[in-house]
PDB file of C-alpha atoms in Angstrom:
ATOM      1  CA  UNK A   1      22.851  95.392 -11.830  1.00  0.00           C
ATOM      2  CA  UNK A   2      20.637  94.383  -8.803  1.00  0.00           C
ATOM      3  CA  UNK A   3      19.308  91.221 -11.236  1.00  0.00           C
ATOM      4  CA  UNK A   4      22.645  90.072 -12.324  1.00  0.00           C
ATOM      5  CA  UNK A   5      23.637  89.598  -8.394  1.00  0.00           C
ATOM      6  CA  UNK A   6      20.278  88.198  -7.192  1.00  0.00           C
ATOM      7  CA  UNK A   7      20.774  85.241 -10.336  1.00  0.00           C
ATOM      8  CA  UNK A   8      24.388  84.887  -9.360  1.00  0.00           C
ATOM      9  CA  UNK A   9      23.414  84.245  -5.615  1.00  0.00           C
ATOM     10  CA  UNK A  10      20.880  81.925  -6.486  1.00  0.00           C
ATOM     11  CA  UNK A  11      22.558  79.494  -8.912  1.00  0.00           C
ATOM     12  CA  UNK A  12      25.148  79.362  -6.238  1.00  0.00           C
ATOM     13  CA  UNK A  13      22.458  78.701  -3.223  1.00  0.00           C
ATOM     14  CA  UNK A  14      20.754  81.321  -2.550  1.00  0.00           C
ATOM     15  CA  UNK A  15      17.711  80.985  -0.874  1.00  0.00           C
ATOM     16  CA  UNK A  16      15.525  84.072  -0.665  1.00  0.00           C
ATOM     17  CA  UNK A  17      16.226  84.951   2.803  1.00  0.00           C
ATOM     18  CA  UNK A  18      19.890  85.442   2.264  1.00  0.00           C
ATOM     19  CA  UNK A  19      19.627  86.799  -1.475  1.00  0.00           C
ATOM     20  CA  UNK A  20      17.309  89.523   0.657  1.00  0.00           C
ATOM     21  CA  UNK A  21      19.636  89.777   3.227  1.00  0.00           C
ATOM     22  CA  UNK A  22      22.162  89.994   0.253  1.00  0.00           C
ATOM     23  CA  UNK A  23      20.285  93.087  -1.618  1.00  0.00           C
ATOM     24  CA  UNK A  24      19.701  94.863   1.870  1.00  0.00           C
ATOM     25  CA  UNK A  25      23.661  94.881   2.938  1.00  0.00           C
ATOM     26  CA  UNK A  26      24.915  95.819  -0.528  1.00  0.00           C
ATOM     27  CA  UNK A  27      26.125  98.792  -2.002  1.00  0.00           C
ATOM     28  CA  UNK A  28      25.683  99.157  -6.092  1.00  0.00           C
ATOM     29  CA  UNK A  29      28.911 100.803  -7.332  1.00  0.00           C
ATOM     30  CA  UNK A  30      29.902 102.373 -10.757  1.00  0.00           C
ATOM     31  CA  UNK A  31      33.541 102.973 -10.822  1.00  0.00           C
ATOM     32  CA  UNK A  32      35.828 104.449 -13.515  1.00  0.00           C
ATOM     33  CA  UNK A  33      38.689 102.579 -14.840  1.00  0.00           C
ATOM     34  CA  UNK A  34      42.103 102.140 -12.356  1.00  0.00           C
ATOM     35  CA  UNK A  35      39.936 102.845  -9.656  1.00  0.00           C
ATOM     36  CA  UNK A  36      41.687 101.036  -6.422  1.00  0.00           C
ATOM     37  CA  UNK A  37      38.854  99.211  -4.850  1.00  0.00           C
ATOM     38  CA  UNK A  38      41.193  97.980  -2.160  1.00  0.00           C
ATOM     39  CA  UNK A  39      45.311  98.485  -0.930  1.00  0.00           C
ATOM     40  CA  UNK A  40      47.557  96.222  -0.294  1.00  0.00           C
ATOM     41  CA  UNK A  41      47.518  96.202   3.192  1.00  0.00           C
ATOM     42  CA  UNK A  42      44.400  97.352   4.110  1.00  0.00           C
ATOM     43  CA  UNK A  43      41.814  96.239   6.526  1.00  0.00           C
ATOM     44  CA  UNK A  44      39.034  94.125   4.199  1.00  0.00           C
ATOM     45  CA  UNK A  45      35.712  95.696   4.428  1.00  0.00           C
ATOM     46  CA  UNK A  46      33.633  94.044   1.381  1.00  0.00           C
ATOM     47  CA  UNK A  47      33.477  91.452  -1.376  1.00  0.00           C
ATOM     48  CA  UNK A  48      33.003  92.633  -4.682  1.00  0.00           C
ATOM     49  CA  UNK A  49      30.374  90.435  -7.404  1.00  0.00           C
ATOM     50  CA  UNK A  50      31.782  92.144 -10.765  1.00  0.00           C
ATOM     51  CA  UNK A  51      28.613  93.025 -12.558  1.00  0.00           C
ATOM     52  CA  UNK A  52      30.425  94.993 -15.973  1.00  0.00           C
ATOM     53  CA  UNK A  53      34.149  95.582 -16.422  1.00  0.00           C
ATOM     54  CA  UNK A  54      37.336  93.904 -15.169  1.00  0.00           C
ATOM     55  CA  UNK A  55      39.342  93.729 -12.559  1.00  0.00           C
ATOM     56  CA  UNK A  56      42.793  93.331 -11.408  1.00  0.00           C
ATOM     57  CA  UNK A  57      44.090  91.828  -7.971  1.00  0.00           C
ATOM     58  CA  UNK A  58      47.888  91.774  -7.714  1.00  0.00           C
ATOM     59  CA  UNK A  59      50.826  91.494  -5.272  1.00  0.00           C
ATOM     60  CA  UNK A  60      53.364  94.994  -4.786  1.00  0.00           C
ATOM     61  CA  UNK A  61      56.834  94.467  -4.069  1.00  0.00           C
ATOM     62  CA  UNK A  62      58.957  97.301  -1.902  1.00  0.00           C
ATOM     63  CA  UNK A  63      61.565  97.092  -5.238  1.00  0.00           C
ATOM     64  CA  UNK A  64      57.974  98.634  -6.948  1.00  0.00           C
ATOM     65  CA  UNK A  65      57.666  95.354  -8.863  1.00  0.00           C
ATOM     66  CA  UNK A  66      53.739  94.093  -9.507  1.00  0.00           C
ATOM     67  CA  UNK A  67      52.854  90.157  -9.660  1.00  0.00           C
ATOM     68  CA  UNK A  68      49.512  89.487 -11.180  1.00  0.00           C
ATOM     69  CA  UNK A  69      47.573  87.517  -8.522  1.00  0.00           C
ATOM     70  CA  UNK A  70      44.252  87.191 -10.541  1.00  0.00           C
ATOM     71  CA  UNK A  71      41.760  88.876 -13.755  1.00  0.00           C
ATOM     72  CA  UNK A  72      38.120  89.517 -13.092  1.00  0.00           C
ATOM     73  CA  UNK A  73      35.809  90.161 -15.386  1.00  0.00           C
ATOM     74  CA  UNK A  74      31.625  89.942 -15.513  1.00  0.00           C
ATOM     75  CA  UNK A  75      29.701  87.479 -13.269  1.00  0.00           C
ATOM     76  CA  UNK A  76      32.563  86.674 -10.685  1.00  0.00           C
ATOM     77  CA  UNK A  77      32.621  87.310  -6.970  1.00  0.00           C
ATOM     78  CA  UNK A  78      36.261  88.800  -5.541  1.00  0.00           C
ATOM     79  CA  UNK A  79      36.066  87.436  -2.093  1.00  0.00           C
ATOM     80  CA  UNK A  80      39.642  87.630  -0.497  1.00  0.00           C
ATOM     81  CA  UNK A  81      39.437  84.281   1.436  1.00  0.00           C
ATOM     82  CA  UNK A  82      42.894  84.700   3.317  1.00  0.00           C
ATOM     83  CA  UNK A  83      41.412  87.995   5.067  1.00  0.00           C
ATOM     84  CA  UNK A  84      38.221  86.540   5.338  1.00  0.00           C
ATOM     85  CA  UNK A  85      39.641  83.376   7.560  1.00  0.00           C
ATOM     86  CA  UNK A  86      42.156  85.134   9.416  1.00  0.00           C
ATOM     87  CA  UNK A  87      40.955  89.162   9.618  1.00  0.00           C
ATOM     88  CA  UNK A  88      44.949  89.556   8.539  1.00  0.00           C
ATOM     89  CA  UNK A  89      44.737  93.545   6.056  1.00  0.00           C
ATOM     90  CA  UNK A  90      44.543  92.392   2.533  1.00  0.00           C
ATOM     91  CA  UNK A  91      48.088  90.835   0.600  1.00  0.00           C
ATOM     92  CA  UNK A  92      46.852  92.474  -2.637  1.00  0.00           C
ATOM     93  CA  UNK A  93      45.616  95.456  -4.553  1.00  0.00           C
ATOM     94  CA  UNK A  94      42.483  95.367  -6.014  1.00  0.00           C
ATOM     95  CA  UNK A  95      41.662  97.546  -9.136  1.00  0.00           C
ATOM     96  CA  UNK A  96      39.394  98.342 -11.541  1.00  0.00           C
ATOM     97  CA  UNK A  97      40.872  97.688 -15.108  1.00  0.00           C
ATOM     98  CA  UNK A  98      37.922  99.314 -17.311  1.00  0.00           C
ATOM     99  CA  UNK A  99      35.133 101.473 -16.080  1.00  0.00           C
ATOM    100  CA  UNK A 100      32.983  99.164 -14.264  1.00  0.00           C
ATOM    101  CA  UNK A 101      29.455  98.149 -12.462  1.00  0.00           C
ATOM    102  CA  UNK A 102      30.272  96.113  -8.630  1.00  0.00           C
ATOM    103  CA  UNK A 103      28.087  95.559  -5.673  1.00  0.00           C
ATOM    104  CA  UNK A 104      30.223  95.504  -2.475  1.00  0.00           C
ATOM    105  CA  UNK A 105      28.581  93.297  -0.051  1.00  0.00           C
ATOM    106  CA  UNK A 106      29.863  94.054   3.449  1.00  0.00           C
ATOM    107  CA  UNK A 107      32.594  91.031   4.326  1.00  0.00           C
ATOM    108  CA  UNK A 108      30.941  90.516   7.834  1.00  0.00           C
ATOM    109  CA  UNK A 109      27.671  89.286   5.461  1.00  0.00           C
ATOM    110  CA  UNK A 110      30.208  86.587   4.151  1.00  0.00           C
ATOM    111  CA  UNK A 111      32.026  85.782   7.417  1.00  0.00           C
ATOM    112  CA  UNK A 112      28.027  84.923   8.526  1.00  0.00           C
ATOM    113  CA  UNK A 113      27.550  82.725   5.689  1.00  0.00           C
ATOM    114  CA  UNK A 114      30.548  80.918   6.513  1.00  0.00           C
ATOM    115  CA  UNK A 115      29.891  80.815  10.513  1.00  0.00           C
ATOM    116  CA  UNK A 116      26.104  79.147   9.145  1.00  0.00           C
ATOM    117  CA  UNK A 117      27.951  76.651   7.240  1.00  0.00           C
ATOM    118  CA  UNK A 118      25.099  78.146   3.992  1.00  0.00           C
ATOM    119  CA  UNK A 119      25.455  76.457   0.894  1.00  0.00           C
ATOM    120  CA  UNK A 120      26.192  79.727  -1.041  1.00  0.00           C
ATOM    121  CA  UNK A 121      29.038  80.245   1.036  1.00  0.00           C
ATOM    122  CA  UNK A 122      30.114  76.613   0.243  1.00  0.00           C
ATOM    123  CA  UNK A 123      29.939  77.292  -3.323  1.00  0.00           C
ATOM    124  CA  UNK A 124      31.458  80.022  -3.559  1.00  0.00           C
ATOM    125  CA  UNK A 125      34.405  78.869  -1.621  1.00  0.00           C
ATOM    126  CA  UNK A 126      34.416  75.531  -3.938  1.00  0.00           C
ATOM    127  CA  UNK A 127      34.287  77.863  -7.310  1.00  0.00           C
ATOM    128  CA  UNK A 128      37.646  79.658  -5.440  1.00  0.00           C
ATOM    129  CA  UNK A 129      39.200  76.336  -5.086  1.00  0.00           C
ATOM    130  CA  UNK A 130      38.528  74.870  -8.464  1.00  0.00           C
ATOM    131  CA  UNK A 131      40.038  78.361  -9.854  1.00  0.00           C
ATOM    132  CA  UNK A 132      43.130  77.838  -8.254  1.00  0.00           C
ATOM    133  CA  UNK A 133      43.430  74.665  -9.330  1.00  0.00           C
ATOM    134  CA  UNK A 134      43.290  75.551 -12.486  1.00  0.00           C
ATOM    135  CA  UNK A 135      45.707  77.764 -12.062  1.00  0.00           C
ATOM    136  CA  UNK A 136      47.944  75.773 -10.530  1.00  0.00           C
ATOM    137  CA  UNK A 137      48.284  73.323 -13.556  1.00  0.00           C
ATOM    138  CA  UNK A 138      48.328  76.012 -15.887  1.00  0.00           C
ATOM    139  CA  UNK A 139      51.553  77.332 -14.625  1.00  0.00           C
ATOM    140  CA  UNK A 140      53.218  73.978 -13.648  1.00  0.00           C
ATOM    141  CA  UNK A 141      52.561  71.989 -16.487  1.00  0.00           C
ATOM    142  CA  UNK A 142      52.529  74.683 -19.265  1.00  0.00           C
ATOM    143  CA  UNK A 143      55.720  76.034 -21.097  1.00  0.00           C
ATOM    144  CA  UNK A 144      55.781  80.200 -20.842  1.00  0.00           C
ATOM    145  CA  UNK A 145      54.855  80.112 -24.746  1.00  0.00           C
ATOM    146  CA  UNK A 146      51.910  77.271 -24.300  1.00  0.00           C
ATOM    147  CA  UNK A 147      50.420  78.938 -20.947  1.00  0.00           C
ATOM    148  CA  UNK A 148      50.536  82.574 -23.883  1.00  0.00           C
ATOM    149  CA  UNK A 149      48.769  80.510 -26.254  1.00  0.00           C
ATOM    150  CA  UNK A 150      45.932  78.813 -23.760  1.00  0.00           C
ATOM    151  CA  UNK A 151      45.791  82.194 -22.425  1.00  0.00           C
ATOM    152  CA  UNK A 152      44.763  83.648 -25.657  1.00  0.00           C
ATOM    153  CA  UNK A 153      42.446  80.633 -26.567  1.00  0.00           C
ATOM    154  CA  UNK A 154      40.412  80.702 -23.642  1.00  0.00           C
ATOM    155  CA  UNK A 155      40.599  84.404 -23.274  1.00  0.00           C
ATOM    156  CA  UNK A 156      40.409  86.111 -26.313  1.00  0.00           C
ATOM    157  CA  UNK A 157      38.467  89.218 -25.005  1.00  0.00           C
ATOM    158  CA  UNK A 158      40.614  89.656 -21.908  1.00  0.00           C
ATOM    159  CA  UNK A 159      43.747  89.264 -24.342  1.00  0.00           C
ATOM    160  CA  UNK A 160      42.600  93.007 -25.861  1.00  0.00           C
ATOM    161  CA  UNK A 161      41.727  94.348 -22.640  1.00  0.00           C
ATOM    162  CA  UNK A 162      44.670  93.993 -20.525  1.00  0.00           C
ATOM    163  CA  UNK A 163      47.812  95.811 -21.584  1.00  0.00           C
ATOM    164  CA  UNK A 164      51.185  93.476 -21.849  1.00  0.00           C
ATOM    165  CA  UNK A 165      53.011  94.309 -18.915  1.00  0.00           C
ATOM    166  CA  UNK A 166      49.927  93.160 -16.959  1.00  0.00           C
ATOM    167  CA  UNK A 167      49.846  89.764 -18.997  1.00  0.00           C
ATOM    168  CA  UNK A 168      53.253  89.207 -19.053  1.00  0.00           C
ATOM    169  CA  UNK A 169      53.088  89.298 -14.976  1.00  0.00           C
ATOM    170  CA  UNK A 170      50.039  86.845 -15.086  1.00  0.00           C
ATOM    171  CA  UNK A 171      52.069  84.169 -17.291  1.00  0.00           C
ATOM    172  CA  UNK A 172      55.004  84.155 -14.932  1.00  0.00           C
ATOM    173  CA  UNK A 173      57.058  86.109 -17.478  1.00  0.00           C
ATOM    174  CA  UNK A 174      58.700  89.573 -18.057  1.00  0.00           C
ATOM    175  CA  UNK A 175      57.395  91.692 -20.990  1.00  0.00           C
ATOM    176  CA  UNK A 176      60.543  91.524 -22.911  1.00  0.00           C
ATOM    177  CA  UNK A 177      59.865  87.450 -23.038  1.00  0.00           C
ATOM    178  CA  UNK A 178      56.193  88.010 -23.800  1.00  0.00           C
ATOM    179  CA  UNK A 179      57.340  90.207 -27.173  1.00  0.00           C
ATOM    180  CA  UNK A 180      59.594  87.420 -28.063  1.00  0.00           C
ATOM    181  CA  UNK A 181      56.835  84.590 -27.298  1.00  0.00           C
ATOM    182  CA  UNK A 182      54.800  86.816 -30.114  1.00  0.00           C
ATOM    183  CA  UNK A 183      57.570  87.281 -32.360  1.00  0.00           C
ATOM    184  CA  UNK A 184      58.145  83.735 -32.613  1.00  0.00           C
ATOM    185  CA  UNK A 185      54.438  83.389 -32.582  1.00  0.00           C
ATOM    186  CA  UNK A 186      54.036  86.021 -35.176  1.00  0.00           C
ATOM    187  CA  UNK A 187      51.380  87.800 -33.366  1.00  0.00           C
ATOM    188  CA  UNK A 188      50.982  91.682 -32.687  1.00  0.00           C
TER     189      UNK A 188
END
């Protein structure tokens, strides 16, 4: 677990007196599945790098309705960059999806990195950015049964580990259109 994070820090600019800062600060966490790592709400305490497993971040509604913010899965950092730049309590729920493997690094380590200007905090703030890009064009420029199809290209692991309610929400799309999108599809 510990290896996984030190080579994730230092493709991403690491140098070896913040990765040991890094290993010092974190905690090494093995978590079953639908364990909430954070509420909606809440004051932010750590990041999370995903080591094994997935994870869900997603927006509740007082109606009880849930809006898939984002998917996680191995080798990615969940950094909530809205609490990080304005200490405002966290505008999702963060979850674990499958029984997973996480180091939580405290967020003050992070706020640091960003108050040095480091590198690693650069990249990993550029690697948020270019993900929400991404995103961004996925859901503008993608009918609901071509963004279902690119989903399942790109994704075809995380297609069998999320149930359909949860990719339904993800797509922009109820459940009942996601079972028609198959149907027509001809997919289970």
């Amino acid at each position: 677990m510990q290896s996984a994070f030190s080579h994730f820090l230092q493709q991403h600019g690491a140098d070896q007196a913040t990765l040991d800062q890094a290993l010092t600060e974190a905690t090494f966490l093995e978590l079953p599945t639908r364990h909430i790592l954070l509420h909606q709400g809440e004051h932010v305490e750590h990041a999370f790098f995903l080591v094994e497993g997935i994870c869900h971040a997603c927006y509740l509604t007082e109606n009880g309705r849930q809006f898939s913010k984002e998917f996680y899965w191995e080798q990615e950092m969940l950094i909530g960059f809205e609490s990080l730049t304005t200490d405002a309590p966290s505008p999702f729920l963060l979850e674990t999806l499958s029984a997973s493997q996480l180091v939580a690094i405290p967020l003050s380590v992070i706020k640091q990195w960003r108050a040095q200007h480091h590198p690693l905090y650069l990249h990993l703030l550029e690697r948020q950015l270019q993900f929400k890009e991404h995103k961004e064009r996925f859901m503008i420029l993608h009918s609901p049964e071509e963004r279902f199809t690119l989903f399942c290209e790109h994704f075809p692991e995380l297609c069998q580990r999320i149930n359909d309610q949860q990719m339904a929400s993800y797509l922009g799309i109820t459940a009942t259109s996601l079972s028609r999108i198959r149907k027509r599809l001809s997919l289970p």
